[in-house]
Short mmCIF file of C-alpha atoms in Angstrom, two decimals:
data_model
loop_
_atom_site.label_atom_id
_atom_site.label_comp_id
_atom_site.label_asym_id
_atom_site.label_seq_id
_atom_site.Cartn_x
_atom_site.Cartn_y
_atom_site.Cartn_z
CA ASP A 53 10.56 -2.63 -9.93
CA ALA A 54 12.20 -5.66 -8.96
CA LYS A 55 9.92 -8.70 -8.28
CA THR A 56 10.33 -10.16 -4.33
CA THR A 57 9.56 -13.21 -2.61
CA GLN A 58 8.17 -14.17 0.90
CA PRO A 59 6.44 -16.70 2.44
CA THR A 60 3.04 -17.00 2.22
CA SER A 61 2.34 -17.52 5.86
CA MET A 62 4.29 -17.80 9.39
CA ASP A 63 3.21 -18.42 12.71
CA CYS A 64 4.78 -16.35 15.78
CA ALA A 65 4.62 -16.69 19.71
CA GLU A 66 3.24 -13.88 21.73
CA GLY A 67 6.66 -12.07 22.84
CA ARG A 68 8.82 -13.89 20.68
CA ALA A 69 10.89 -12.15 17.99
CA ALA A 70 9.32 -12.47 14.49
CA ASN A 71 11.56 -12.62 11.80
CA LEU A 72 9.98 -12.34 8.32
CA PRO A 73 12.38 -12.94 5.04
CA CYS A 74 11.90 -11.40 1.83
CA ASN A 75 14.35 -12.33 -1.21
CA HIS A 76 14.89 -9.72 -3.91
CA SER A 77 17.65 -10.90 -6.37
CA THR A 78 16.97 -8.66 -8.96
CA ILE A 79 17.00 -5.76 -7.13
CA SER A 80 18.56 -2.68 -8.76
CA GLY A 81 21.13 -0.25 -7.31
CA ASN A 82 18.76 2.42 -6.60
CA GLU A 83 15.73 0.56 -5.10
CA TYR A 84 15.60 0.40 -1.66
CA VAL A 85 13.65 -2.29 0.33
CA TYR A 86 10.96 -1.21 2.00
CA TRP A 87 8.20 -3.13 4.33
CA TYR A 88 4.59 -2.37 4.78
CA ARG A 89 2.00 -3.88 7.17
CA GLN A 90 -1.66 -4.39 6.58
CA ILE A 91 -3.78 -5.22 9.75
CA HIS A 92 -7.29 -6.55 8.94
CA SER A 93 -9.86 -3.72 7.78
CA GLN A 94 -7.10 -0.65 7.75
CA GLY A 95 -4.90 0.56 4.86
CA PRO A 96 -1.41 -0.31 4.61
CA GLN A 97 0.94 1.00 6.85
CA TYR A 98 4.68 2.07 6.49
CA ILE A 99 7.25 0.18 8.98
CA ILE A 100 10.53 0.54 7.69
CA HIS A 101 12.90 0.61 4.88
CA GLY A 102 16.54 0.98 3.89
CA LEU A 103 19.09 0.65 1.12
CA LYS A 104 22.39 -1.36 2.21
CA ASN A 105 22.46 -0.78 6.03
CA ASN A 106 20.55 -2.05 8.67
CA GLU A 107 17.95 -0.11 10.15
CA THR A 108 16.24 0.09 12.96
CA ASN A 109 13.17 1.91 14.31
CA GLU A 110 10.52 2.01 17.11
CA MET A 111 8.12 -0.71 15.12
CA ALA A 112 10.96 -3.09 13.57
CA SER A 113 14.62 -3.70 12.71
CA LEU A 114 15.70 -4.48 8.81
CA ILE A 115 18.70 -6.59 7.98
CA ILE A 116 20.03 -6.30 4.33
CA THR A 117 22.25 -8.96 3.07
CA GLU A 118 25.63 -7.42 1.75
CA ASP A 119 24.68 -8.46 -1.78
CA ARG A 120 21.31 -6.96 -1.28
CA LYS A 121 19.59 -9.82 -2.60
CA SER A 122 17.29 -10.92 0.58
CA SER A 123 16.83 -9.13 3.46
CA THR A 124 14.79 -9.86 7.37
CA LEU A 125 12.25 -7.91 8.96
CA ILE A 126 12.51 -8.26 12.86
CA LEU A 127 9.74 -7.50 15.04
CA PRO A 128 11.58 -8.15 18.25
CA HIS A 129 8.68 -8.74 20.86
CA ALA A 130 5.69 -9.72 18.84
CA THR A 131 2.13 -8.92 20.41
CA LEU A 132 -1.14 -9.95 19.19
CA ARG A 133 -1.64 -6.71 17.41
CA ASP A 134 1.32 -7.62 15.27
CA THR A 135 -1.07 -9.83 13.48
CA ALA A 136 -1.20 -8.75 10.01
CA VAL A 137 0.17 -9.13 6.31
CA TYR A 138 3.61 -7.71 5.52
CA TYR A 139 4.48 -6.62 2.28
CA CYS A 140 8.28 -6.73 1.41
CA ILE A 141 8.81 -4.08 -1.81
CA ALA A 142 11.78 -3.06 -3.58
CA TRP A 143 11.18 0.51 -4.64
CA TYR A 144 12.56 3.44 -6.09
CA SER A 145 10.29 6.31 -6.29
CA GLY A 146 11.25 8.29 -9.35
CA ASN A 147 7.64 9.02 -9.58
CA THR A 148 6.83 5.54 -10.27
CA PRO A 149 4.12 3.91 -7.66
CA LEU A 150 4.26 1.14 -5.39
CA VAL A 151 3.45 -1.94 -6.37
CA PHE A 152 2.46 -4.80 -3.90
CA GLY A 153 3.21 -8.33 -4.10
CA LYS A 154 0.98 -11.21 -1.91
CA GLY A 155 3.15 -10.69 0.96
CA THR A 156 3.21 -12.76 4.24
CA ARG A 157 0.64 -13.39 6.42
CA LEU A 158 1.85 -13.39 10.17
CA SER A 159 -0.14 -14.64 12.71
CA VAL A 160 1.04 -14.00 16.59
CA ILE A 161 -0.20 -16.54 18.66
CA ALA A 162 -1.00 -16.46 22.47
CA SER B 169 2.79 12.57 8.05
CA ALA B 170 -0.30 12.84 6.06
CA VAL B 171 -3.54 12.27 7.36
CA ILE B 172 -5.73 11.40 4.72
CA SER B 173 -9.83 11.17 4.97
CA GLN B 174 -11.55 8.91 2.61
CA LYS B 175 -15.30 9.01 2.15
CA PRO B 176 -17.64 6.84 2.32
CA SER B 177 -15.90 4.07 4.14
CA ARG B 178 -18.30 1.47 2.81
CA ASP B 179 -21.46 1.45 0.72
CA ILE B 180 -23.44 -1.16 -0.84
CA CYS B 181 -24.71 -0.39 -4.36
CA GLN B 182 -26.79 -1.66 -6.58
CA ARG B 183 -25.56 -3.08 -10.47
CA GLY B 184 -25.64 -0.45 -13.02
CA THR B 185 -25.27 2.50 -10.77
CA SER B 186 -21.98 4.51 -10.03
CA LEU B 187 -20.14 5.66 -6.98
CA THR B 188 -17.72 8.57 -6.36
CA ILE B 189 -15.04 8.06 -3.71
CA GLN B 190 -13.30 11.00 -2.11
CA CYS B 191 -9.93 11.57 -0.73
CA GLN B 192 -8.78 14.39 0.95
CA VAL B 193 -5.54 15.00 2.17
CA ASP B 194 -4.61 17.54 5.32
CA SER B 195 -1.68 19.01 3.17
CA GLN B 196 -0.49 19.41 -0.13
CA VAL B 197 0.92 16.64 -2.02
CA THR B 198 2.15 15.85 -5.12
CA MET B 199 1.45 12.20 -5.80
CA MET B 200 -1.94 10.64 -5.30
CA PHE B 201 -2.60 7.13 -6.22
CA TRP B 202 -5.94 4.81 -6.01
CA TYR B 203 -5.64 1.13 -5.24
CA ARG B 204 -8.58 -1.87 -5.29
CA GLN B 205 -7.94 -4.73 -3.18
CA GLN B 206 -10.40 -7.59 -4.42
CA PRO B 207 -11.34 -9.86 -1.21
CA GLY B 208 -8.53 -11.99 0.04
CA GLN B 209 -6.22 -10.46 -2.47
CA SER B 210 -3.11 -7.83 -2.54
CA LEU B 211 -3.40 -4.21 -3.53
CA THR B 212 -3.48 -3.67 -7.12
CA LEU B 213 -2.80 -0.14 -8.51
CA ILE B 214 -5.64 1.61 -10.86
CA ALA B 215 -3.91 4.98 -11.30
CA THR B 216 -1.82 7.66 -10.43
CA ALA B 217 -4.05 10.88 -9.85
CA ASN B 218 -2.33 13.81 -11.87
CA GLN B 219 -3.18 17.29 -10.86
CA GLY B 220 -4.31 19.40 -13.53
CA SER B 221 -4.07 16.68 -16.10
CA GLU B 222 -5.73 13.24 -16.66
CA ALA B 223 -4.92 10.25 -14.66
CA THR B 224 -2.67 7.68 -15.79
CA TYR B 225 -4.14 4.15 -15.68
CA GLU B 226 -2.53 1.14 -15.15
CA SER B 227 -2.82 -1.84 -17.60
CA GLY B 228 -6.44 -3.32 -17.24
CA PHE B 229 -7.76 -0.17 -16.13
CA VAL B 230 -9.63 2.48 -17.84
CA ILE B 231 -11.02 5.86 -17.48
CA ASP B 232 -14.69 5.04 -18.61
CA LYS B 233 -14.92 2.56 -16.25
CA PHE B 234 -12.92 4.56 -13.35
CA PRO B 235 -12.88 8.34 -13.98
CA ILE B 236 -10.77 10.45 -11.58
CA SER B 237 -10.35 13.99 -10.63
CA ARG B 238 -7.58 15.97 -9.20
CA PRO B 239 -8.48 19.50 -8.86
CA ASN B 240 -5.77 20.39 -6.67
CA LEU B 241 -3.11 19.31 -4.34
CA THR B 242 -5.25 17.79 -1.38
CA PHE B 243 -8.43 16.46 -3.02
CA SER B 244 -9.25 13.59 -5.28
CA THR B 245 -12.26 11.47 -6.40
CA LEU B 246 -12.37 7.98 -7.74
CA THR B 247 -15.96 6.63 -9.52
CA VAL B 248 -16.74 3.32 -9.97
CA SER B 249 -18.88 3.54 -12.86
CA ASN B 250 -21.73 1.23 -14.13
CA MET B 251 -21.10 -1.32 -11.17
CA SER B 252 -21.34 -5.02 -11.34
CA PRO B 253 -20.48 -7.40 -8.53
CA GLU B 254 -17.42 -8.11 -9.77
CA ASP B 255 -16.07 -4.53 -8.82
CA SER B 256 -16.92 -5.52 -4.93
CA SER B 257 -13.47 -4.60 -3.23
CA ILE B 258 -11.98 -2.20 -1.24
CA TYR B 259 -10.74 1.10 -2.46
CA LEU B 260 -7.83 2.66 -1.45
CA CYS B 261 -6.56 6.27 -1.72
CA SER B 262 -3.37 6.73 -1.22
CA VAL B 263 -0.64 9.69 -0.93
CA GLU B 264 3.92 10.12 -1.43
CA ASP B 265 5.35 11.92 1.41
CA ARG B 266 8.82 13.27 1.12
CA SER B 267 8.84 15.40 4.08
CA LYS B 268 11.04 13.31 5.94
CA GLY B 269 13.57 13.28 3.20
CA TYR B 270 12.78 10.23 2.07
CA GLU B 271 9.73 8.88 0.01
CA LYS B 272 6.79 6.68 1.65
CA LEU B 273 2.99 6.20 0.70
CA PHE B 274 0.34 6.86 3.28
CA PHE B 275 -2.86 5.43 2.87
CA GLY B 276 -6.34 5.98 3.64
CA SER B 277 -8.45 3.89 5.76
CA GLY B 278 -10.42 2.44 2.44
CA THR B 279 -14.01 2.46 1.01
CA GLN B 280 -15.62 -0.88 1.43
CA LEU B 281 -17.68 -1.15 -1.49
CA SER B 282 -20.36 -4.47 -2.25
CA VAL B 283 -22.44 -4.39 -5.43
CA LEU B 284 -25.52 -6.40 -5.55
#
Protein backbone atom coordinates (compact mmCIF):
# COMPACT_ATOMS: atom_id res chain seq x y z
CA ASP A 1 0.00 0.00 0.00
CA ALA A 2 1.17 3.51 -0.78
CA LYS A 3 2.38 5.63 2.12
CA THR A 4 0.33 8.68 3.09
CA THR A 5 1.43 11.87 4.80
CA GLN A 6 -0.88 13.92 7.01
CA PRO A 7 -0.37 16.83 9.38
CA THR A 8 -0.05 15.71 12.96
CA SER A 9 -2.79 17.97 14.27
CA MET A 10 -5.27 20.65 13.25
CA ASP A 11 -7.76 22.92 14.95
CA CYS A 12 -11.10 24.02 13.57
CA ALA A 13 -13.74 26.37 14.93
CA GLU A 14 -17.12 24.85 15.55
CA GLY A 15 -19.50 25.44 12.63
CA ARG A 16 -16.70 26.06 10.16
CA ALA A 17 -15.51 23.69 7.47
CA ALA A 18 -12.66 21.39 8.44
CA ASN A 19 -10.31 20.66 5.56
CA LEU A 20 -7.95 17.77 6.23
CA PRO A 21 -5.16 17.29 3.67
CA CYS A 22 -3.41 14.07 2.73
CA ASN A 23 -0.48 13.41 0.42
CA HIS A 24 -0.23 10.05 -1.34
CA SER A 25 2.24 10.73 -4.13
CA THR A 26 3.11 7.04 -4.64
CA ILE A 27 -0.46 5.83 -4.93
CA SER A 28 -0.92 3.14 -7.55
CA GLY A 29 -3.66 3.01 -10.13
CA ASN A 30 -5.81 0.47 -8.36
CA GLU A 31 -5.56 1.96 -4.86
CA TYR A 32 -8.47 3.87 -3.44
CA VAL A 33 -8.19 6.73 -0.98
CA TYR A 34 -10.01 5.82 2.22
CA TRP A 35 -10.71 7.99 5.22
CA TYR A 36 -11.47 6.68 8.68
CA ARG A 37 -11.75 8.45 11.98
CA GLN A 38 -11.32 7.34 15.55
CA ILE A 39 -13.14 9.12 18.30
CA HIS A 40 -11.58 8.68 21.72
CA SER A 41 -12.15 5.23 23.24
CA GLN A 42 -13.91 3.89 20.16
CA GLY A 43 -12.92 1.72 17.20
CA PRO A 44 -12.20 3.47 13.88
CA GLN A 45 -15.20 4.46 11.79
CA TYR A 46 -15.37 4.52 7.99
CA ILE A 47 -16.05 7.97 6.56
CA ILE A 48 -15.66 7.94 2.80
CA HIS A 49 -13.50 6.65 -0.03
CA GLY A 50 -12.81 7.43 -3.68
CA LEU A 51 -10.70 6.43 -6.63
CA LYS A 52 -10.37 9.55 -8.79
CA ASN A 53 -13.69 11.36 -8.73
CA ASN A 54 -14.77 13.64 -5.94
CA GLU A 55 -17.18 11.97 -3.56
CA THR A 56 -19.78 13.18 -1.08
CA ASN A 57 -21.87 11.39 1.49
CA GLU A 58 -23.79 12.32 4.60
CA MET A 59 -20.61 12.62 6.65
CA ALA A 60 -18.11 14.38 4.42
CA SER A 61 -16.77 15.27 0.99
CA LEU A 62 -13.60 13.93 -0.55
CA ILE A 63 -11.68 15.96 -3.11
CA ILE A 64 -8.97 14.08 -5.03
CA THR A 65 -6.54 15.95 -7.25
CA GLU A 66 -6.46 15.06 -10.91
CA ASP A 67 -3.02 13.44 -10.61
CA ARG A 68 -4.29 11.53 -7.52
CA LYS A 69 -1.23 12.47 -5.54
CA SER A 70 -3.19 14.23 -2.83
CA SER A 71 -6.67 14.59 -1.43
CA THR A 72 -8.68 16.63 1.04
CA LEU A 73 -11.38 15.48 3.38
CA ILE A 74 -13.96 18.17 4.05
CA LEU A 75 -16.29 18.22 7.04
CA PRO A 76 -18.60 21.05 5.95
CA HIS A 77 -19.82 22.18 9.38
CA ALA A 78 -17.60 20.78 12.08
CA THR A 79 -19.12 20.08 15.49
CA LEU A 80 -17.48 19.25 18.80
CA ARG A 81 -18.34 15.58 18.16
CA ASP A 82 -16.06 15.62 15.12
CA THR A 83 -13.04 15.89 17.40
CA ALA A 84 -11.10 12.72 16.55
CA VAL A 85 -8.04 11.29 14.83
CA TYR A 86 -8.56 11.13 11.06
CA TYR A 87 -6.71 8.53 9.03
CA CYS A 88 -6.08 8.78 5.29
CA ILE A 89 -5.19 5.42 3.74
CA ALA A 90 -4.34 4.42 0.19
CA TRP A 91 -5.68 0.90 -0.11
CA TYR A 92 -6.53 -1.78 -2.59
CA SER A 93 -8.14 -4.68 -0.85
CA GLY A 94 -7.23 -7.73 -2.90
CA ASN A 95 -7.40 -9.50 0.44
CA THR A 96 -4.63 -7.35 1.84
CA PRO A 97 -5.36 -5.79 5.22
CA LEU A 98 -5.75 -2.11 5.96
CA VAL A 99 -2.63 -0.44 7.36
CA PHE A 100 -3.05 2.70 9.46
CA GLY A 101 -0.61 5.61 9.61
CA LYS A 102 -0.44 8.16 12.38
CA GLY A 103 -3.37 10.27 11.18
CA THR A 104 -4.36 13.87 11.94
CA ARG A 105 -5.71 14.78 15.34
CA LEU A 106 -8.54 17.26 14.67
CA SER A 107 -9.71 19.40 17.55
CA VAL A 108 -12.97 21.26 17.03
CA ILE A 109 -13.08 24.27 19.28
CA ALA A 110 -16.21 26.03 20.53
CA SER B 1 -23.43 -2.90 7.95
CA ALA B 2 -21.77 -5.51 10.15
CA VAL B 3 -22.30 -5.30 13.89
CA ILE B 4 -19.37 -6.52 15.97
CA SER B 5 -19.55 -7.55 19.59
CA GLN B 6 -16.22 -7.74 21.37
CA LYS B 7 -15.73 -9.15 24.87
CA PRO B 8 -14.49 -8.25 27.37
CA SER B 9 -14.59 -4.49 26.91
CA ARG B 10 -11.82 -4.08 29.45
CA ASP B 11 -9.78 -6.14 31.87
CA ILE B 12 -6.98 -5.81 34.35
CA CYS B 13 -4.67 -8.81 34.43
CA GLN B 14 -1.66 -10.01 36.33
CA ARG B 15 1.72 -10.52 34.72
CA GLY B 16 2.23 -14.04 33.40
CA THR B 17 -1.44 -14.81 32.87
CA SER B 18 -3.35 -15.08 29.59
CA LEU B 19 -6.52 -13.39 28.34
CA THR B 20 -8.80 -14.52 25.53
CA ILE B 21 -10.75 -11.85 23.67
CA GLN B 22 -13.86 -12.81 21.73
CA CYS B 23 -15.20 -11.22 18.56
CA GLN B 24 -18.71 -12.05 17.35
CA VAL B 25 -20.14 -10.69 14.10
CA ASP B 26 -23.84 -10.61 13.25
CA SER B 27 -23.26 -11.83 9.69
CA GLN B 28 -20.88 -14.13 7.87
CA VAL B 29 -17.69 -12.41 6.81
CA THR B 30 -14.70 -13.69 4.92
CA MET B 31 -11.99 -11.47 6.31
CA MET B 32 -11.42 -10.81 10.01
CA PHE B 33 -8.48 -8.96 11.46
CA TRP B 34 -6.99 -8.26 14.87
CA TYR B 35 -5.31 -4.93 15.61
CA ARG B 36 -3.46 -3.57 18.60
CA GLN B 37 -3.36 0.07 19.63
CA GLN B 38 -0.76 0.94 22.22
CA PRO B 39 -1.30 4.05 24.35
CA GLY B 40 -1.14 7.20 22.24
CA GLN B 41 -0.29 5.27 19.10
CA SER B 42 -1.99 4.32 15.85
CA LEU B 43 -3.38 0.90 15.09
CA THR B 44 -1.01 -1.95 14.28
CA LEU B 45 -2.21 -5.09 12.55
CA ILE B 46 -1.49 -8.26 14.50
CA ALA B 47 -2.89 -10.88 12.16
CA THR B 48 -5.55 -11.93 9.70
CA ALA B 49 -7.84 -14.59 11.15
CA ASN B 50 -8.44 -17.24 8.49
CA GLN B 51 -11.44 -19.52 8.72
CA GLY B 52 -10.39 -23.14 8.79
CA SER B 53 -6.67 -22.51 8.72
CA GLU B 54 -3.89 -20.89 10.71
CA ALA B 55 -3.90 -17.12 11.09
CA THR B 56 -1.53 -15.00 9.02
CA TYR B 57 0.70 -12.96 11.35
CA GLU B 58 2.38 -9.66 10.63
CA SER B 59 6.03 -9.04 11.26
CA GLY B 60 6.74 -8.84 14.98
CA PHE B 61 3.80 -10.97 16.05
CA VAL B 62 3.96 -14.72 16.63
CA ILE B 63 1.42 -17.44 17.17
CA ASP B 64 2.82 -18.52 20.54
CA LYS B 65 2.20 -15.06 21.97
CA PHE B 66 -1.05 -14.27 20.15
CA PRO B 67 -2.86 -17.50 19.27
CA ILE B 68 -5.97 -16.90 17.17
CA SER B 69 -8.95 -19.12 16.48
CA ARG B 70 -11.49 -18.73 13.69
CA PRO B 71 -13.88 -21.68 13.92
CA ASN B 72 -16.52 -20.20 11.60
CA LEU B 73 -17.39 -17.13 9.52
CA THR B 74 -18.90 -15.16 12.40
CA PHE B 75 -16.53 -15.70 15.32
CA SER B 76 -12.88 -15.34 16.27
CA THR B 77 -10.78 -15.22 19.41
CA LEU B 78 -7.42 -13.63 20.15
CA THR B 79 -5.43 -14.79 23.16
CA VAL B 80 -2.72 -12.64 24.68
CA SER B 81 -0.41 -15.16 26.35
CA ASN B 82 2.04 -14.84 29.21
CA MET B 83 1.22 -11.17 29.55
CA SER B 84 3.62 -8.44 30.60
CA PRO B 85 2.96 -4.73 31.21
CA GLU B 86 4.12 -4.03 27.63
CA ASP B 87 0.99 -5.84 26.42
CA SER B 88 -1.20 -3.13 27.92
CA SER B 89 -3.10 -1.86 24.88
CA ILE B 90 -6.45 -1.71 23.19
CA TYR B 91 -7.11 -4.80 21.08
CA LEU B 92 -9.56 -4.38 18.23
CA CYS B 93 -11.38 -6.88 16.06
CA SER B 94 -12.23 -5.83 12.51
CA VAL B 95 -14.17 -7.34 9.64
CA GLU B 96 -14.28 -6.53 5.97
CA ASP B 97 -17.68 -5.83 4.47
CA ARG B 98 -18.27 -5.92 0.72
CA SER B 99 -22.04 -5.83 0.77
CA LYS B 100 -22.28 -2.44 -0.94
CA GLY B 101 -19.98 -3.33 -3.81
CA TYR B 102 -16.85 -1.92 -2.23
CA GLU B 103 -14.65 -2.92 0.64
CA LYS B 104 -14.68 -1.24 3.99
CA LEU B 105 -13.74 -2.29 7.47
CA PHE B 106 -15.95 -2.30 10.52
CA PHE B 107 -14.37 -2.29 13.94
CA GLY B 108 -15.46 -3.52 17.29
CA SER B 109 -15.33 -1.15 20.24
CA GLY B 110 -12.13 -2.77 21.45
CA THR B 111 -10.80 -4.45 24.57
CA GLN B 112 -8.85 -2.21 26.91
CA LEU B 113 -6.21 -4.41 28.55
CA SER B 114 -4.09 -3.35 31.48
CA VAL B 115 -1.37 -5.68 32.73
CA LEU B 116 0.02 -5.15 36.21
